[in-house]
PDB file of C-alpha atoms in Angstrom:
ATOM      1  CA  MET A   1       0.098   0.160   0.272  1.00 57.00           C
ATOM      2  CA  THR A   2       2.652   2.505   0.704  1.00 65.00           C
ATOM      3  CA  ASP A   3       4.593   1.411  -2.889  1.00 70.00           C
ATOM      4  CA  LEU A   4       1.057   2.701  -4.399  1.00 66.00           C
ATOM      5  CA  LEU A   5       1.245   5.971  -2.137  1.00 66.00           C
ATOM      6  CA  THR A   6       5.147   6.914  -2.970  1.00 70.00           C
ATOM      7  CA  THR A   7       4.642   5.614  -6.660  1.00 77.00           C
ATOM      8  CA  LEU A   8       1.795   7.230  -7.830  1.00 85.00           C
ATOM      9  CA  ALA A   9       1.304   8.069 -11.865  1.00 90.00           C
ATOM     10  CA  PRO A  10      -0.863  10.640 -13.596  1.00 91.00           C
ATOM     11  CA  TRP A  11      -3.459   7.817 -14.964  1.00 91.00           C
ATOM     12  CA  HIS A  12      -4.161   7.161 -10.750  1.00 92.00           C
ATOM     13  CA  TRP A  13      -4.888  11.039  -9.995  1.00 94.00           C
ATOM     14  CA  LEU A  14      -6.963  10.802 -13.392  1.00 95.00           C
ATOM     15  CA  LEU A  15      -8.816   7.065 -11.827  1.00 95.00           C
ATOM     16  CA  ALA A  16      -9.011   8.784  -8.887  1.00 95.00           C
ATOM     17  CA  ALA A  17     -10.588  11.988 -11.064  1.00 96.00           C
ATOM     18  CA  ILE A  18     -13.263  10.012 -12.279  1.00 96.00           C
ATOM     19  CA  ALA A  19     -14.347   7.560  -9.787  1.00 96.00           C
ATOM     20  CA  LEU A  20     -14.917  10.781  -7.606  1.00 95.00           C
ATOM     21  CA  LEU A  21     -17.178  11.752 -10.061  1.00 93.00           C
ATOM     22  CA  ILE A  22     -19.092   9.655 -10.615  1.00 94.00           C
ATOM     23  CA  ALA A  23     -19.295   8.924  -6.884  1.00 94.00           C
ATOM     24  CA  GLU A  24     -20.497  13.175  -6.791  1.00 92.00           C
ATOM     25  CA  ALA A  25     -23.347  11.955  -9.403  1.00 92.00           C
ATOM     26  CA  LEU A  26     -24.655   9.312  -7.448  1.00 93.00           C
ATOM     27  CA  LEU A  27     -24.235  10.826  -3.850  1.00 89.00           C
ATOM     28  CA  PRO A  28     -26.164  14.167  -2.934  1.00 80.00           C
ATOM     29  CA  GLY A  29     -24.429  16.851  -2.134  1.00 79.00           C
ATOM     30  CA  SER A  30     -21.348  18.958  -4.245  1.00 77.00           C
ATOM     31  CA  PHE A  31     -18.703  17.681  -2.144  1.00 85.00           C
ATOM     32  CA  LEU A  32     -16.118  15.051  -3.757  1.00 92.00           C
ATOM     33  CA  LEU A  33     -16.091  17.567  -7.382  1.00 93.00           C
ATOM     34  CA  TRP A  34     -14.442  19.584  -5.379  1.00 93.00           C
ATOM     35  CA  PHE A  35     -11.337  16.355  -4.743  1.00 95.00           C
ATOM     36  CA  GLY A  36     -12.523  14.954  -8.259  1.00 95.00           C
ATOM     37  CA  ALA A  37     -11.037  18.326  -9.904  1.00 95.00           C
ATOM     38  CA  GLY A  38      -7.681  18.599  -6.423  1.00 96.00           C
ATOM     39  CA  ALA A  39      -7.016  14.840  -8.337  1.00 96.00           C
ATOM     40  CA  ALA A  40      -7.403  16.258 -11.799  1.00 96.00           C
ATOM     41  CA  VAL A  41      -4.867  19.571 -11.573  1.00 96.00           C
ATOM     42  CA  THR A  42      -2.398  16.550  -9.818  1.00 96.00           C
ATOM     43  CA  ALA A  43      -3.022  14.405 -13.180  1.00 96.00           C
ATOM     44  CA  ALA A  44      -2.587  17.132 -14.995  1.00 95.00           C
ATOM     45  CA  LEU A  45       0.728  18.651 -13.076  1.00 95.00           C
ATOM     46  CA  LEU A  46       2.146  15.009 -12.948  1.00 94.00           C
ATOM     47  CA  TRP A  47       1.573  14.220 -17.170  1.00 94.00           C
ATOM     48  CA  LEU A  48       3.592  18.060 -17.709  1.00 95.00           C
ATOM     49  CA  VAL A  49       6.411  17.846 -15.112  1.00 94.00           C
ATOM     50  CA  ASP A  50       7.240  14.761 -13.446  1.00 90.00           C
ATOM     51  CA  ILE A  51       7.201  16.421  -9.059  1.00 92.00           C
ATOM     52  CA  PRO A  52       7.320  13.415  -6.042  1.00 92.00           C
ATOM     53  CA  TRP A  53       4.687  11.856  -4.434  1.00 90.00           C
ATOM     54  CA  GLN A  54       4.938  14.102  -1.207  1.00 92.00           C
ATOM     55  CA  ALA A  55       4.126  17.630  -3.918  1.00 94.00           C
ATOM     56  CA  GLN A  56       1.322  15.791  -5.653  1.00 93.00           C
ATOM     57  CA  TRP A  57      -0.636  14.302  -2.120  1.00 94.00           C
ATOM     58  CA  ILE A  58      -0.256  18.707  -1.541  1.00 96.00           C
ATOM     59  CA  CYS A  59      -1.341  19.587  -4.746  1.00 95.00           C
ATOM     60  CA  PHE A  60      -4.035  17.630  -4.171  1.00 96.00           C
ATOM     61  CA  GLY A  61      -4.985  18.263  -0.738  1.00 96.00           C
ATOM     62  CA  SER A  62      -4.372  22.240  -1.760  1.00 97.00           C
ATOM     63  CA  VAL A  63      -6.416  22.072  -5.244  1.00 96.00           C
ATOM     64  CA  SER A  64      -9.572  20.451  -3.569  1.00 96.00           C
ATOM     65  CA  ILE A  65      -9.899  22.714  -0.719  1.00 96.00           C
ATOM     66  CA  VAL A  66      -9.063  26.203  -2.411  1.00 96.00           C
ATOM     67  CA  SER A  67     -11.774  25.005  -4.215  1.00 95.00           C
ATOM     68  CA  ILE A  68     -14.409  24.209  -1.540  1.00 94.00           C
ATOM     69  CA  VAL A  69     -13.670  27.331   0.106  1.00 95.00           C
ATOM     70  CA  LEU A  70     -13.799  30.175  -3.278  1.00 95.00           C
ATOM     71  CA  VAL A  71     -17.233  27.789  -4.573  1.00 92.00           C
ATOM     72  CA  ARG A  72     -18.481  28.421  -1.166  1.00 92.00           C
ATOM     73  CA  ARG A  73     -17.352  32.424  -0.764  1.00 95.00           C
ATOM     74  CA  PHE A  74     -18.480  32.351  -4.408  1.00 94.00           C
ATOM     75  CA  ARG A  75     -21.803  30.665  -3.078  1.00 90.00           C
ATOM     76  CA  GLU A  76     -22.827  33.884  -0.525  1.00 92.00           C
ATOM     77  CA  ARG A  77     -22.658  36.334  -2.740  1.00 93.00           C
ATOM     78  CA  HIS A  78     -24.123  34.569  -5.170  1.00 89.00           C
ATOM     79  CA  PRO A  79     -26.978  32.815  -4.033  1.00 84.00           C
ATOM     80  CA  GLU A  80     -28.769  30.562  -6.080  1.00 80.00           C
ATOM     81  CA  GLN A  81     -32.844  32.951  -7.482  1.00 80.00           C
ATOM     82  CA  THR A  82     -35.868  30.635  -7.387  1.00 75.00           C
ATOM     83  CA  SER A  83     -39.159  31.943  -8.839  1.00 76.00           C
ATOM     84  CA  HIS A  84     -40.769  29.983  -5.398  1.00 74.00           C
ATOM     85  CA  PRO A  85     -38.115  31.563  -2.536  1.00 68.00           C
ATOM     86  CA  THR A  86     -40.111  30.876   0.216  1.00 65.00           C
ATOM     87  CA  LEU A  87     -41.098  26.750  -1.757  1.00 67.00           C
ATOM     88  CA  ASN A  88     -39.088  24.809   1.561  1.00 71.00           C
ATOM     89  CA  GLN A  89     -41.029  27.231   4.189  1.00 76.00           C
ATOM     90  CA  ARG A  90     -44.129  26.948   3.854  1.00 77.00           C
ATOM     91  CA  GLY A  91     -45.074  29.020   6.848  1.00 80.00           C
ATOM     92  CA  GLN A  92     -43.339  31.392   5.437  1.00 83.00           C
ATOM     93  CA  GLN A  93     -45.156  31.367   2.465  1.00 84.00           C
ATOM     94  CA  TYR A  94     -48.251  32.323   4.669  1.00 88.00           C
ATOM     95  CA  VAL A  95     -47.337  36.049   5.436  1.00 90.00           C
ATOM     96  CA  GLY A  96     -49.333  39.006   4.759  1.00 91.00           C
ATOM     97  CA  ARG A  97     -52.144  36.628   4.503  1.00 92.00           C
ATOM     98  CA  ARG A  98     -55.380  37.478   5.901  1.00 94.00           C
ATOM     99  CA  PHE A  99     -56.897  34.240   7.568  1.00 93.00           C
ATOM    100  CA  THR A 100     -60.314  33.597   9.861  1.00 91.00           C
ATOM    101  CA  LEU A 101     -59.977  32.138  13.023  1.00 91.00           C
ATOM    102  CA  GLY A 102     -61.941  28.321  13.465  1.00 86.00           C
ATOM    103  CA  GLU A 103     -60.759  28.580  16.482  1.00 90.00           C
ATOM    104  CA  PRO A 104     -60.166  30.978  19.660  1.00 92.00           C
ATOM    105  CA  ILE A 105     -56.370  32.137  20.816  1.00 93.00           C
ATOM    106  CA  ILE A 106     -56.593  31.542  24.436  1.00 93.00           C
ATOM    107  CA  ASP A 107     -53.794  32.423  26.687  1.00 93.00           C
ATOM    108  CA  GLY A 108     -51.423  33.508  23.767  1.00 92.00           C
ATOM    109  CA  TYR A 109     -51.650  30.245  21.719  1.00 93.00           C
ATOM    110  CA  GLY A 110     -54.394  28.882  19.102  1.00 91.00           C
ATOM    111  CA  LYS A 111     -55.302  27.185  16.030  1.00 90.00           C
ATOM    112  CA  LEU A 112     -55.345  28.490  12.419  1.00 90.00           C
ATOM    113  CA  HIS A 113     -57.626  26.174   9.704  1.00 88.00           C
ATOM    114  CA  VAL A 114     -55.520  26.608   6.402  1.00 86.00           C
ATOM    115  CA  ASP A 115     -56.299  25.398   3.644  1.00 82.00           C
ATOM    116  CA  ASP A 116     -56.119  21.379   4.808  1.00 84.00           C
ATOM    117  CA  THR A 117     -53.628  22.010   7.468  1.00 86.00           C
ATOM    118  CA  SER A 118     -54.358  23.171  10.899  1.00 89.00           C
ATOM    119  CA  TRP A 119     -51.175  25.417  12.503  1.00 90.00           C
ATOM    120  CA  ARG A 120     -50.647  26.914  15.759  1.00 92.00           C
ATOM    121  CA  VAL A 121     -50.771  30.593  16.086  1.00 93.00           C
ATOM    122  CA  SER A 122     -49.731  32.526  18.507  1.00 93.00           C
ATOM    123  CA  GLY A 123     -50.581  36.407  19.104  1.00 93.00           C
ATOM    124  CA  GLU A 124     -52.833  38.803  21.677  1.00 93.00           C
ATOM    125  CA  ASP A 125     -55.978  36.519  23.023  1.00 92.00           C
ATOM    126  CA  ALA A 126     -58.686  36.474  20.379  1.00 93.00           C
ATOM    127  CA  PRO A 127     -61.883  34.962  20.098  1.00 92.00           C
ATOM    128  CA  ALA A 128     -62.768  33.044  17.604  1.00 90.00           C
ATOM    129  CA  GLY A 129     -64.422  34.664  13.867  1.00 90.00           C
ATOM    130  CA  THR A 130     -60.979  37.239  14.264  1.00 92.00           C
ATOM    131  CA  HIS A 131     -60.271  38.145  11.348  1.00 93.00           C
ATOM    132  CA  VAL A 132     -56.076  37.968  11.755  1.00 95.00           C
ATOM    133  CA  ARG A 133     -53.717  38.892   9.507  1.00 95.00           C
ATOM    134  CA  VAL A 134     -50.108  36.243   9.377  1.00 94.00           C
ATOM    135  CA  VAL A 135     -47.008  38.658  10.433  1.00 94.00           C
ATOM    136  CA  GLY A 136     -44.063  36.298  11.023  1.00 92.00           C
ATOM    137  CA  VAL A 137     -43.242  32.393  11.911  1.00 92.00           C
ATOM    138  CA  GLU A 138     -41.319  31.153  14.871  1.00 91.00           C
ATOM    139  CA  GLY A 139     -40.980  27.221  13.961  1.00 86.00           C
ATOM    140  CA  THR A 140     -44.128  25.388  13.711  1.00 87.00           C
ATOM    141  CA  VAL A 141     -46.132  28.538  14.681  1.00 92.00           C
ATOM    142  CA  LEU A 142     -47.662  31.674  12.798  1.00 93.00           C
ATOM    143  CA  LYS A 143     -47.644  34.605  14.277  1.00 95.00           C
ATOM    144  CA  VAL A 144     -50.795  36.414  13.615  1.00 94.00           C
ATOM    145  CA  GLU A 145     -52.243  39.995  14.673  1.00 94.00           C
ATOM    146  CA  ARG A 146     -55.619  41.011  15.081  1.00 91.00           C
ATOM    147  CA  LEU A 147     -56.635  43.343  12.045  1.00 88.00           C
TER     148      LEU A 147
END
C-alpha cells in the first residue's frame, strides 16, 4: 500500500478524479466534485512535470481545499435565484395573508385552519371568527395580529 501512495502516475490521479466525479453524481450534495477537481489538476500537473509524491499530495489537498473555499464564498455572495424562494419554508408562504380564526386564541396560543392544514398560532387573545393577518413565523408557529 505504501508503494502505491509513493509511486503515483498521472493515470492513478485521473482514475481517482473519475471515481470521485462518478461518486458525486450518485451521492447527494456537491462536495466530492472538488476533490475530483483536485485529482484532475494533480494528474495534469504530473503529466507536464515530474514531481515527487509528497508534492502530488500537497497539490491534491491544496487544490481541493482552495476550490471548496472559493465555491462556498461565491455561493454566499451570489445565492441561487428561484421563482419560489419560500418553497421549503411553508410557514413563510403565509406571511402577509389574512385569515379568520376557526378556534379562539387563549393565553397567547390557538389554532388556525389554512386549506387542509391546522397551524398553531401565537398572538393576543381573540375569539373564534376574528380576522387576523400572519406577520411572522417562529418554527412551526404562525405569529398573527388582529385586523
